[in-house]
């Protein structure tokens, strides 16, 4: 078996383990896939019948890759393995045993959309309000129950669960769960969660089946064991109970999927459930530099719930980890884009070598905009570009319609969103009338009484027109943000997404808030260039034009070579030469929702650990002093995780080398931040414009500004009296001035109209 020669001692120990429970703790970059693959190949080479080996993964791709590697080492026998995802393998078995559970052998497997459609019909039939009992949320609740092996009967008798539903205003969830299960069985269908729950029921209620499959699967191997949920582990324990030949590979420090039902308890409790287990630790990292490995070790030691290990590497010493802070999230995006450009030019990296990781999808906005401005191609990994997400396009459609109600595509998109009973039939009628009369559909809607439509439909359309017209009255009076925030609220888009507490719903709500944050920044942009320039237009129309210029060439910018943008959850299992981890701020990372329990906080720390260990050679970490949240500028505190990194092997960009990170992660003003805490209130107050009685516009004359210095008091014809805080010299010198009534602004001096007072 020549393949054993490729392994280090710890890997060999895991691969050649003879029999009995085996727990392989595989640190990041330690070659866990190779170990799992070679262990299966070793078992086959030792004479174990591949038909008696069960190997479970979490993705079909992983299973296919492993089977291919095994086949290279042991030949065609690898095709006889029972290998695949939990769901695919259990579905194969349930096809054979379905009749025992009252299902046909050719049962249908419902995907998520099928399940939601069934629930939608049940909710309607029961006469329940689908705005309260949203199929998406009800399905999520039922899925949680199934993955915890809670049957409809057990759910209905669980006081805590029933009280939770009642407190959330949804006391009928237990009833809907029972009806949904009954309907699925009537339809001869199982959803994905049923594949787990029903297989567990099969093993639990039919001893002959348990005995058969315990003997059939003499050896069981599990990949990514830390990601298993309650149902998956309960099944594995039953199957492995007879022979005890269970080999699991995972890393407790990379358990980050609690929101999907995964529980770190499974890997931490393995030794209790299998007391005769053998523990092998794969601690050599083949991926990262010593600086990155050391930082990861130092961070994860702050978790109390873990299996102790010390990751190490023999890789060549690399560059220090770089940490930098910026004044805002937009500046953070610009800094990241600049660094990518520099590394491409200086170190000859390609776009494929870079990854930008963030805690929430909403953070991609500032990164995308900065990359576009630098003309750097990028790709959103495992998701859509920010401006292509449905919720973003929905709100933008309302905003476009407000500016131009004759824009038919936007009108079509939102005329029935949120749902108001305007279906395809009504829209088709409007299109026919529009074509016949040669008028826009908006013109038709304004004369809806003239056409033969049902009274209810006509009234609904009239209300829709009135709503859009009310938005239009704000255009000349309010800035882009005020209009957009009002539209998001009045259309009920914000409320609808806020009420959806699923993971997907929370993400969509955060995305809408981030769009509004971007509009807020546009509305009160500080840099005043030529004061007669149309670039100073902060109207909604100007914003939409600006966004169109950023997003219009998106398809053309797509290429094989692209910077990868993704959430940290999506990055697990991947690696890149250069990694940027952005947004290391309290209440963002760690998330505000994780601060109530130690378990949640430790999962956030594991998530940061995963982010750090994606990097091979260069790691950049950033945080912003300010970030727009819910439309208002808020100061951000650096993440507590930054203080948990080691002092050695880290450099702060823009800070003296002698200073240690622990002394610098604070919100005090520094020379590089250019933002002073005392100016926050004036900055907010600038939206409330007060007249400057002291300005004599007729006799106002601007001074020569060649001698302007920080500390000078000045008078501006539009903004009134202010004090110069700083002057950034360069091709176009820019003065930062705190005005008494307008807040802080940055003004390009070659265009500025200022009188020096002192």
XYZ file of C-alpha atoms in Angstrom:
758
model
C 0.000 0.000 0.000
C 2.183 2.766 -1.353
C -0.353 5.455 -0.449
C 0.582 5.067 3.241
C 3.997 6.507 2.416
C 2.337 9.830 1.566
C 1.046 10.253 5.118
C 2.601 11.772 8.215
C 2.678 9.657 11.433
C -0.628 10.959 12.815
C -2.364 10.445 9.489
C -0.980 6.903 9.244
C -2.225 6.136 12.748
C -5.754 7.218 11.798
C -5.758 5.396 8.452
C -4.476 2.059 9.815
C -6.668 1.928 12.948
C -7.901 -1.655 13.097
C -11.314 -1.700 14.751
C -13.419 0.084 17.321
C -14.563 3.727 17.640
C -12.165 6.293 16.161
C -12.380 10.057 16.628
C -10.119 11.988 14.244
C -9.794 15.653 15.164
C -8.555 17.293 11.978
C -7.365 20.871 12.223
C -7.668 23.240 9.251
C -5.406 22.370 6.348
C -4.386 19.057 7.927
C -5.443 16.764 5.067
C -8.614 15.299 6.580
C -10.146 14.352 3.214
C -7.002 12.407 2.327
C -7.125 10.588 5.679
C -10.787 9.631 5.325
C -10.266 8.532 1.737
C -7.165 6.479 2.520
C -8.813 4.881 5.541
C -11.588 3.522 3.335
C -8.999 2.365 0.778
C -7.026 0.713 3.595
C -10.097 -1.154 4.871
C -10.833 -2.502 1.377
C -7.174 -3.474 0.923
C -7.393 -5.345 4.231
C -10.208 -7.496 2.852
C -13.274 -5.675 4.191
C -16.157 -6.075 1.755
C -16.966 -2.575 0.362
C -20.655 -3.510 0.441
C -20.291 -3.476 4.246
C -18.769 -0.006 4.432
C -21.029 3.018 4.895
C -19.440 6.439 4.270
C -21.534 9.565 4.846
C -20.758 13.105 3.721
C -22.621 16.403 3.585
C -22.366 17.104 -0.151
C -22.648 14.993 -3.271
C -19.518 16.677 -4.584
C -17.471 15.508 -1.592
C -18.784 11.953 -1.976
C -17.943 11.882 -5.697
C -14.425 13.215 -5.127
C -13.747 10.692 -2.361
C -15.053 7.769 -4.413
C -12.802 8.809 -7.300
C -9.724 8.948 -5.056
C -10.505 5.561 -3.520
C -10.940 4.011 -6.960
C -7.460 5.211 -7.961
C -5.997 3.282 -5.026
C -8.058 0.086 -4.918
C -9.757 -0.099 -8.315
C -13.372 -0.773 -9.261
C -14.291 -2.205 -5.841
C -14.799 1.413 -4.728
C -18.026 1.470 -6.741
C -19.591 -1.003 -4.298
C -19.316 1.354 -1.333
C -22.459 2.661 0.305
C -21.297 6.262 -0.011
C -23.186 9.530 -0.303
C -24.905 12.249 1.674
C -27.008 11.371 4.715
C -30.179 12.135 2.756
C -29.271 10.228 -0.416
C -28.162 7.064 1.409
C -31.149 7.030 3.766
C -33.509 7.634 0.820
C -32.116 4.496 -0.893
C -32.817 2.420 2.199
C -36.274 3.918 2.740
C -37.246 2.990 -0.829
C -36.774 -0.621 0.196
C -38.447 -0.343 3.605
C -41.129 2.283 2.899
C -44.098 -0.072 3.253
C -43.262 -0.656 6.922
C -43.870 3.048 7.528
C -47.030 3.261 5.412
C -45.389 4.839 2.334
C -45.193 3.508 -1.234
C -41.744 2.363 -2.370
C -41.804 5.008 -5.105
C -42.576 7.820 -2.680
C -41.989 11.396 -3.870
C -39.316 13.535 -2.248
C -40.533 17.093 -1.724
C -38.049 19.915 -2.074
C -38.432 23.080 -0.017
C -40.714 24.772 -2.552
C -42.990 21.720 -2.688
C -43.252 21.686 1.099
C -44.077 25.380 1.285
C -46.723 24.952 -1.390
C -48.393 22.173 0.627
C -48.300 24.318 3.750
C -49.736 27.273 1.856
C -52.749 25.146 0.872
C -53.238 23.905 4.435
C -53.037 27.416 5.871
C -55.596 28.641 3.359
C -57.930 25.686 3.981
C -57.831 26.339 7.733
C -58.810 29.969 7.152
C -55.619 31.276 8.761
C -53.987 34.580 7.858
C -50.986 33.815 5.627
C -49.429 37.110 6.669
C -49.148 35.662 10.181
C -48.675 32.013 9.290
C -46.236 32.493 6.443
C -45.423 29.151 4.789
C -41.698 29.910 4.901
C -41.722 30.461 8.656
C -44.035 27.559 9.434
C -41.865 25.220 7.361
C -38.727 26.402 9.183
C -40.348 25.659 12.545
C -41.455 22.181 11.453
C -38.000 21.466 10.016
C -36.380 22.370 13.328
C -38.692 19.968 15.119
C -38.009 17.075 12.746
C -34.250 17.524 12.936
C -34.609 17.304 16.709
C -36.729 14.127 16.312
C -39.834 15.813 17.706
C -42.978 14.279 16.208
C -46.233 16.259 15.749
C -47.666 14.554 18.850
C -44.570 15.342 20.922
C -44.599 18.928 19.635
C -48.229 19.464 20.660
C -47.525 18.174 24.177
C -44.317 20.189 24.621
C -45.311 23.145 26.799
C -42.200 25.171 25.990
C -42.646 24.889 22.225
C -46.358 25.668 22.371
C -45.721 28.690 24.602
C -43.026 29.944 22.210
C -45.484 29.753 19.318
C -48.186 31.531 21.305
C -45.784 34.291 22.316
C -44.900 34.726 18.623
C -48.591 35.062 17.757
C -48.705 31.667 15.999
C -50.513 29.273 18.389
C -51.621 26.951 15.547
C -48.135 25.731 14.550
C -48.584 22.358 16.277
C -51.882 21.840 14.455
C -50.302 22.802 11.111
C -47.404 20.412 11.747
C -49.819 17.512 12.272
C -51.880 18.414 9.186
C -48.750 18.821 7.069
C -47.411 15.417 8.103
C -50.767 13.824 7.379
C -50.981 15.503 3.962
C -47.474 14.403 2.979
C -48.278 10.806 3.889
C -51.556 10.962 1.943
C -49.572 12.222 -1.046
C -46.998 9.444 -0.684
C -44.274 12.024 -0.153
C -41.419 12.738 2.240
C -39.568 16.008 2.591
C -35.813 16.154 3.203
C -36.252 16.195 6.973
C -38.534 13.132 6.787
C -35.671 11.158 5.237
C -33.836 11.504 8.537
C -36.765 11.261 10.901
C -38.417 8.312 9.146
C -35.157 6.368 8.959
C -34.732 6.885 12.708
C -38.321 5.668 13.262
C -37.585 2.631 11.104
C -34.583 1.680 13.246
C -36.396 2.440 16.486
C -39.728 0.723 15.813
C -38.603 -2.254 13.734
C -35.915 -4.298 15.559
C -35.445 -6.614 12.570
C -34.467 -3.599 10.423
C -32.079 -2.311 13.056
C -30.437 -5.744 13.325
C -30.144 -6.068 9.540
C -28.506 -2.679 8.945
C -26.249 -2.977 11.982
C -24.827 -6.141 10.449
C -24.790 -4.841 6.900
C -22.756 -1.761 7.795
C -19.821 -3.279 9.641
C -17.737 -0.111 9.228
C -19.204 3.399 9.297
C -17.259 6.549 8.435
C -18.541 10.136 8.817
C -17.042 13.280 7.291
C -17.471 16.748 8.865
C -18.806 15.131 12.014
C -19.021 18.467 13.836
C -21.837 19.471 11.452
C -24.201 16.600 12.347
C -27.560 17.403 13.930
C -29.521 15.541 16.585
C -31.313 13.218 14.149
C -28.186 12.309 12.191
C -26.187 11.402 15.273
C -29.059 9.431 16.805
C -29.215 7.308 13.637
C -25.443 6.782 13.583
C -25.378 5.675 17.217
C -28.023 3.062 16.531
C -26.298 1.739 13.410
C -22.859 1.588 15.071
C -24.027 0.162 18.379
C -23.412 -3.499 17.441
C -19.949 -3.441 15.807
C -18.648 -0.161 17.251
C -16.531 0.352 14.104
C -17.376 4.017 13.772
C -14.754 6.425 12.412
C -15.652 10.124 12.506
C -13.566 12.981 11.157
C -14.142 16.569 12.152
C -12.972 19.638 14.028
C -14.899 21.010 16.962
C -13.200 24.372 16.330
C -14.966 24.551 12.958
C -18.493 23.815 14.183
C -20.356 26.843 12.761
C -23.751 25.606 11.588
C -25.925 25.737 14.703
C -28.474 27.789 12.762
C -29.012 24.728 10.549
C -29.489 22.436 13.532
C -25.896 21.193 13.837
C -24.761 20.701 17.416
C -21.186 20.737 18.675
C -22.356 18.451 21.496
C -22.103 15.460 19.136
C -18.344 15.679 18.685
C -17.684 16.788 22.278
C -19.747 13.870 23.657
C -18.314 11.181 21.382
C -16.028 9.809 24.073
C -18.956 9.484 26.483
C -21.096 7.623 23.948
C -18.169 5.438 22.828
C -15.906 5.072 25.892
C -13.494 2.670 24.159
C -12.727 5.184 21.433
C -9.305 6.011 20.048
C -8.428 9.697 19.589
C -6.097 10.845 16.804
C -5.285 14.521 16.337
C -4.181 15.820 12.958
C -2.390 18.970 14.070
C 0.013 19.681 11.218
C -1.268 22.444 8.969
C -0.114 22.266 5.339
C -1.974 25.388 4.226
C -0.983 28.511 6.115
C 2.028 30.474 7.309
C 3.207 30.198 10.940
C 1.797 33.675 11.664
C -1.689 32.648 10.576
C -1.544 29.314 12.421
C -0.381 31.014 15.614
C -3.160 33.608 15.458
C -5.782 30.878 15.004
C -4.423 28.882 17.961
C -4.307 31.951 20.172
C -7.893 32.891 19.310
C -9.599 29.520 19.758
C -8.057 28.932 23.191
C -10.571 31.467 24.510
C -13.348 28.883 23.986
C -14.135 26.683 26.955
C -16.060 24.004 25.022
C -13.396 22.337 22.900
C -11.046 19.426 22.446
C -7.559 20.688 23.230
C -5.104 20.710 20.318
C -2.151 22.740 19.092
C -2.062 23.277 15.341
C 1.446 23.694 13.929
C 3.105 24.065 10.553
C 6.514 23.583 8.989
C 5.660 26.043 6.214
C 8.025 28.907 5.537
C 7.591 32.037 7.650
C 5.446 34.540 5.779
C 4.310 38.114 6.182
C 2.645 39.402 9.307
C -1.133 39.502 9.475
C -2.252 43.054 8.598
C -5.017 44.744 10.575
C -6.399 48.137 9.650
C -9.213 50.412 10.701
C -11.098 52.895 8.560
C -13.492 55.732 9.208
C -16.440 54.024 7.525
C -17.562 50.865 5.780
C -17.290 52.609 2.402
C -13.694 53.539 3.150
C -13.142 49.954 4.267
C -14.256 48.767 0.834
C -11.978 51.284 -0.877
C -8.998 50.206 1.232
C -9.593 46.534 0.415
C -9.852 47.289 -3.305
C -6.653 49.376 -3.174
C -4.743 46.587 -1.429
C -5.920 44.031 -3.969
C -4.753 46.295 -6.780
C -1.365 46.787 -5.092
C -0.813 43.054 -4.526
C -1.743 42.301 -8.121
C 0.811 44.815 -9.366
C 3.601 44.059 -6.889
C 3.289 40.317 -6.207
C 1.706 39.313 -9.541
C -1.341 37.682 -7.985
C -4.409 37.095 -10.145
C -7.972 37.920 -9.100
C -8.597 34.222 -8.357
C -6.063 34.408 -5.524
C -8.202 36.808 -3.469
C -11.197 36.253 -1.210
C -13.170 38.807 0.805
C -15.047 37.248 3.724
C -17.787 38.898 5.753
C -20.221 37.986 8.509
C -23.439 38.966 6.704
C -24.445 39.142 3.051
C -25.366 42.808 3.433
C -21.695 43.727 3.827
C -20.992 42.890 0.199
C -22.447 46.235 -0.951
C -19.512 48.468 -0.015
C -17.031 45.845 -1.244
C -18.786 45.446 -4.591
C -18.973 49.182 -5.203
C -15.276 49.661 -4.390
C -14.208 46.783 -6.647
C -16.296 48.116 -9.523
C -14.704 51.543 -9.202
C -11.287 49.910 -9.432
C -12.521 47.832 -12.388
C -11.599 44.641 -10.508
C -13.761 41.665 -11.596
C -15.426 39.762 -8.776
C -17.894 36.989 -8.152
C -20.305 36.454 -5.286
C -19.651 32.886 -4.140
C -22.746 30.938 -3.195
C -25.052 33.906 -3.686
C -26.155 36.841 -5.804
C -24.513 40.193 -6.258
C -25.980 42.671 -3.770
C -27.978 44.599 -6.359
C -29.275 41.389 -7.968
C -30.936 40.061 -4.802
C -34.699 39.920 -5.059
C -35.438 42.096 -2.051
C -33.036 44.770 -3.303
C -34.517 44.737 -6.802
C -38.026 44.945 -5.312
C -37.317 48.112 -3.319
C -35.301 49.654 -6.163
C -38.263 48.995 -8.470
C -40.515 51.008 -6.160
C -37.953 53.808 -6.105
C -37.603 53.791 -9.910
C -41.383 53.845 -10.220
C -41.559 56.831 -7.887
C -39.122 58.763 -10.075
C -40.568 57.507 -13.376
C -44.019 55.882 -13.064
C -44.077 55.063 -16.795
C -41.207 52.555 -16.347
C -43.150 49.396 -17.116
C -40.680 46.748 -15.880
C -40.590 48.249 -12.401
C -44.364 48.624 -12.404
C -44.828 44.976 -13.371
C -42.405 43.862 -10.637
C -44.148 45.592 -7.721
C -47.786 46.027 -8.717
C -48.532 42.886 -6.719
C -45.668 43.008 -4.194
C -46.360 42.805 -1.349
C -49.392 40.824 -2.458
C -52.498 42.917 -3.056
C -54.535 40.589 -5.285
C -53.353 41.841 -8.694
C -52.596 38.691 -10.660
C -51.343 37.914 -14.147
C -54.861 38.105 -15.597
C -55.289 41.709 -14.491
C -51.827 42.656 -15.727
C -52.503 41.080 -19.128
C -55.716 43.118 -19.415
C -53.802 46.304 -18.613
C -51.217 45.459 -21.298
C -53.963 44.911 -23.904
C -55.641 48.228 -23.050
C -52.269 49.991 -23.136
C -51.488 48.603 -26.583
C -54.939 49.466 -27.941
C -54.844 53.073 -26.761
C -51.123 53.664 -27.295
C -50.731 54.848 -23.699
C -48.461 53.732 -20.872
C -49.903 51.386 -18.290
C -49.422 54.136 -15.694
C -51.716 56.379 -17.750
C -54.258 53.564 -17.846
C -54.061 53.173 -14.057
C -54.794 56.862 -13.628
C -58.049 56.395 -15.575
C -58.924 52.978 -14.188
C -62.606 53.911 -13.674
C -62.994 54.182 -17.446
C -62.327 50.518 -18.021
C -64.464 47.495 -17.323
C -62.608 45.923 -14.423
C -64.114 44.297 -11.303
C -64.824 46.841 -8.577
C -62.442 45.241 -6.084
C -59.604 45.160 -8.611
C -60.214 48.767 -9.664
C -60.209 49.931 -6.039
C -56.953 48.089 -5.337
C -55.275 49.635 -8.389
C -56.550 53.094 -7.418
C -55.024 52.671 -3.952
C -51.750 51.618 -5.541
C -51.693 54.736 -7.744
C -52.475 56.952 -4.770
C -49.589 55.414 -2.826
C -47.075 55.993 -5.648
C -48.338 59.565 -6.111
C -47.828 60.209 -2.400
C -44.222 59.099 -2.803
C -43.807 61.462 -5.760
C -44.859 64.478 -3.707
C -41.753 63.949 -1.562
C -39.258 64.059 -4.443
C -38.833 67.837 -4.537
C -38.894 68.235 -0.770
C -36.816 65.350 0.598
C -33.430 63.809 -0.102
C -32.989 60.309 -1.481
C -32.815 58.611 1.914
C -35.928 60.225 3.360
C -37.933 59.177 0.313
C -36.490 55.644 0.209
C -37.037 55.034 3.928
C -40.638 56.214 3.616
C -41.219 53.959 0.597
C -39.726 50.908 2.347
C -41.989 51.481 5.335
C -45.194 52.477 3.541
C -45.106 49.560 1.098
C -44.781 47.141 4.048
C -41.607 45.639 2.531
C -39.644 46.319 5.717
C -42.370 44.936 7.971
C -42.832 41.797 5.886
C -39.124 40.954 5.955
C -38.786 41.896 9.631
C -41.545 39.447 10.553
C -39.742 36.609 8.776
C -37.429 35.211 11.469
C -35.956 32.437 9.343
C -32.248 32.652 8.500
C -33.178 33.661 4.955
C -35.653 36.271 6.186
C -33.184 37.870 8.583
C -30.608 38.079 5.779
C -33.107 39.761 3.451
C -34.050 42.287 6.125
C -30.365 43.080 6.721
C -29.890 43.561 2.977
C -32.721 46.095 2.786
C -31.251 47.957 5.751
C -27.859 47.985 4.042
C -29.403 49.411 0.864
C -30.983 52.175 2.953
C -27.639 52.750 4.662
C -26.007 53.217 1.266
C -28.712 55.681 0.227
C -28.204 57.568 3.497
C -24.491 57.925 2.824
C -25.224 59.147 -0.695
C -27.761 61.654 0.635
C -25.335 63.346 3.026
C -22.073 62.822 1.150
C -19.474 65.164 2.586
C -17.148 65.896 -0.299
C -18.239 69.122 -1.958
C -16.344 69.609 -5.186
C -17.480 72.246 -7.657
C -20.555 73.662 -5.910
C -22.284 74.225 -9.240
C -21.614 70.632 -10.283
C -24.579 68.306 -10.778
C -22.635 65.772 -8.681
C -23.972 67.621 -5.641
C -27.498 66.483 -6.529
C -28.632 64.271 -3.619
C -32.084 63.503 -4.987
C -33.529 60.039 -5.409
C -33.241 60.337 -9.186
C -29.524 61.107 -8.903
C -29.020 58.120 -6.610
C -30.753 55.721 -9.007
C -28.649 57.029 -11.878
C -25.514 56.531 -9.805
C -26.474 52.936 -8.973
C -27.300 52.198 -12.603
C -23.810 53.285 -13.601
C -22.342 50.950 -10.975
C -24.472 47.940 -11.839
C -25.207 48.354 -15.537
C -22.032 46.639 -16.769
C -22.159 43.800 -14.274
C -22.495 41.062 -16.892
C -19.621 42.453 -18.906
C -17.400 42.403 -15.830
C -17.909 38.706 -15.210
C -14.829 36.630 -16.063
C -13.088 33.447 -15.120
C -10.560 35.506 -13.170
C -12.449 37.127 -10.298
C -12.075 38.091 -6.660
C -14.363 35.872 -4.576
C -16.792 37.524 -2.159
C -18.640 35.347 0.334
C -19.914 34.927 3.857
C -17.594 33.057 6.193
C -20.123 30.227 6.395
C -19.840 29.788 2.626
C -16.018 29.834 2.829
C -15.712 26.737 5.002
C -13.615 24.118 3.231
C -12.037 26.629 0.856
C -8.603 28.243 0.842
C -7.022 31.251 -0.872
C -3.541 32.783 -1.033
C -4.897 36.174 0.068
C -7.865 36.610 2.411
C -9.570 39.773 3.677
C -11.845 39.374 6.711
C -13.861 42.589 7.001
C -16.232 44.122 9.543
C -14.588 42.998 12.809
C -16.854 45.115 15.004
C -18.955 44.450 18.070
C -22.591 43.624 17.255
C -21.539 42.716 13.716
C -18.846 40.131 14.393
C -19.635 38.801 16.931
C -23.238 39.247 15.897
C -25.503 41.113 18.303
C -27.717 38.006 18.409
C -24.854 35.896 19.764
C -24.140 37.904 22.911
C -26.777 36.359 25.166
C -25.195 32.967 25.797
C -21.659 31.635 26.032
C -22.518 28.883 23.528
C -23.534 31.397 20.852
C -20.512 33.599 21.484
C -18.172 30.619 21.223
C -19.725 29.679 17.883
C -18.991 33.206 16.637
C -15.378 32.778 17.762
C -15.205 29.489 15.862
C -16.529 31.337 12.823
C -13.663 33.847 13.071
C -11.287 30.896 13.463
C -12.615 29.436 10.210
C -12.166 32.804 8.490
C -8.546 33.153 9.610
C -7.616 29.636 8.550
C -8.857 30.106 4.971
C -5.703 32.159 4.279
C -2.549 30.576 2.897
C -0.037 33.441 2.657
C -1.625 36.839 3.328
C -4.324 37.694 5.845
C -5.892 41.151 6.202
C -8.419 41.979 8.923
C -10.353 45.248 8.991
C -12.905 47.166 11.008
C -14.617 50.529 10.619
C -15.008 53.279 13.200
C -18.450 54.157 11.871
C -21.107 52.277 10.007
C -24.608 53.211 8.970
C -27.180 51.106 10.774
C -30.913 51.558 10.289
C -30.248 54.828 8.499
C -28.179 56.548 11.165
C -24.443 56.879 11.555
C -23.244 54.879 14.538
C -19.840 54.521 16.110
C -18.562 50.971 16.096
C -16.387 49.305 18.683
C -13.676 46.968 17.468
C -14.567 43.303 17.912
C -13.520 41.676 21.174
C -11.960 38.950 19.007
C -9.226 41.332 17.852
C -7.936 41.608 21.419
C -7.760 37.811 21.565
C -5.151 37.643 18.799
C -1.445 37.409 19.724
C 0.778 40.485 19.784
C 3.461 38.821 17.659
C 3.032 38.286 13.952
C 0.576 41.149 13.512
C 1.084 44.588 11.990
C -1.386 47.430 12.160
C -1.506 49.334 8.891
C -1.087 53.044 9.548
C 0.128 52.568 13.143
C 3.640 52.593 14.644
C 5.131 49.086 14.716
C 5.950 49.318 18.409
C 2.294 49.536 19.373
C 0.592 46.251 20.099
C -2.866 45.416 18.778
C -4.404 45.190 22.238
C -3.585 48.853 22.828
C -4.989 50.053 19.540
C -8.370 48.394 19.232
C -10.378 51.227 20.706
C -12.695 53.904 19.438
C -10.543 56.875 20.401
C -9.710 59.353 17.670
C -6.403 58.790 15.927
C -4.586 60.635 13.183
C -5.489 57.976 10.650
C -9.199 57.964 11.419
C -9.899 61.588 10.566
C -13.122 61.364 12.558
C -13.649 62.861 15.993
C -16.296 61.639 18.369
C -17.288 65.173 19.310
C -18.346 65.814 15.732
C -20.910 63.015 15.601
C -23.821 65.123 16.794
C -23.207 68.066 14.443
C -22.875 65.575 11.618
C -26.268 64.117 12.365
C -27.767 67.521 12.892
C -26.911 68.695 9.423
C -30.109 67.148 8.098
C -32.013 69.815 10.035
C -31.052 72.961 8.177
C -31.233 76.217 10.109
C -30.842 79.648 8.483
C -27.548 81.480 8.974
C -28.642 84.987 9.756
C -25.051 86.266 9.934
C -24.351 85.654 6.218
C -24.594 88.786 4.068
C -24.907 87.195 0.637
C -24.822 90.459 -1.282
C -21.466 91.574 0.117
C -19.904 88.110 0.512
C -16.474 87.817 -1.115
C -14.307 84.705 -1.009
C -10.703 84.949 0.231
C -7.495 83.548 -1.214
C -7.121 80.171 0.500
C -3.437 79.526 -0.176
C -2.636 80.262 3.492
C -5.604 78.384 4.971
C -4.555 76.246 7.923
C -6.136 73.795 10.386
C -7.644 75.778 13.249
C -8.820 78.724 11.119
C -12.391 79.870 11.564
C -14.144 80.407 8.233
C -17.449 81.511 6.746
C -19.065 79.653 3.840
C -21.773 81.289 1.767
C -24.054 78.229 1.986
C -22.963 76.424 5.130
C -22.255 79.338 7.452
C -19.567 79.536 10.129
C -17.163 76.671 10.725
C -13.722 75.615 11.911
C -11.075 73.919 9.770
C -10.188 70.562 11.321
C -7.655 69.326 8.795
C -6.330 69.890 5.278
C -5.355 66.950 3.109
C -2.693 68.170 0.692
C -2.443 66.794 -2.811
C -3.395 67.448 -6.398
C -6.813 68.531 -5.163
C -6.434 69.739 -1.581
C -9.462 68.990 0.570
C -10.328 70.778 3.815
C -12.332 69.055 6.539
C -14.515 71.725 8.166
C -16.942 71.413 11.081
C -19.798 73.842 10.431
C -21.943 74.981 13.337
C -25.267 74.210 11.651
C -24.298 71.786 8.893
C -21.956 69.357 10.585
C -18.651 68.115 9.177
C -17.945 68.498 5.455
C -14.989 67.929 3.149
C -14.557 70.732 0.609
C -12.229 70.816 -2.392
C -10.336 74.074 -1.923
C -9.897 74.963 -5.581
C -13.669 75.349 -5.826
C -14.401 76.497 -2.259
C -16.068 79.859 -1.511
C -14.719 80.688 1.949
C -13.971 83.812 3.950
C -11.250 83.423 6.579
C -12.457 84.886 9.891
C -9.449 84.105 12.111
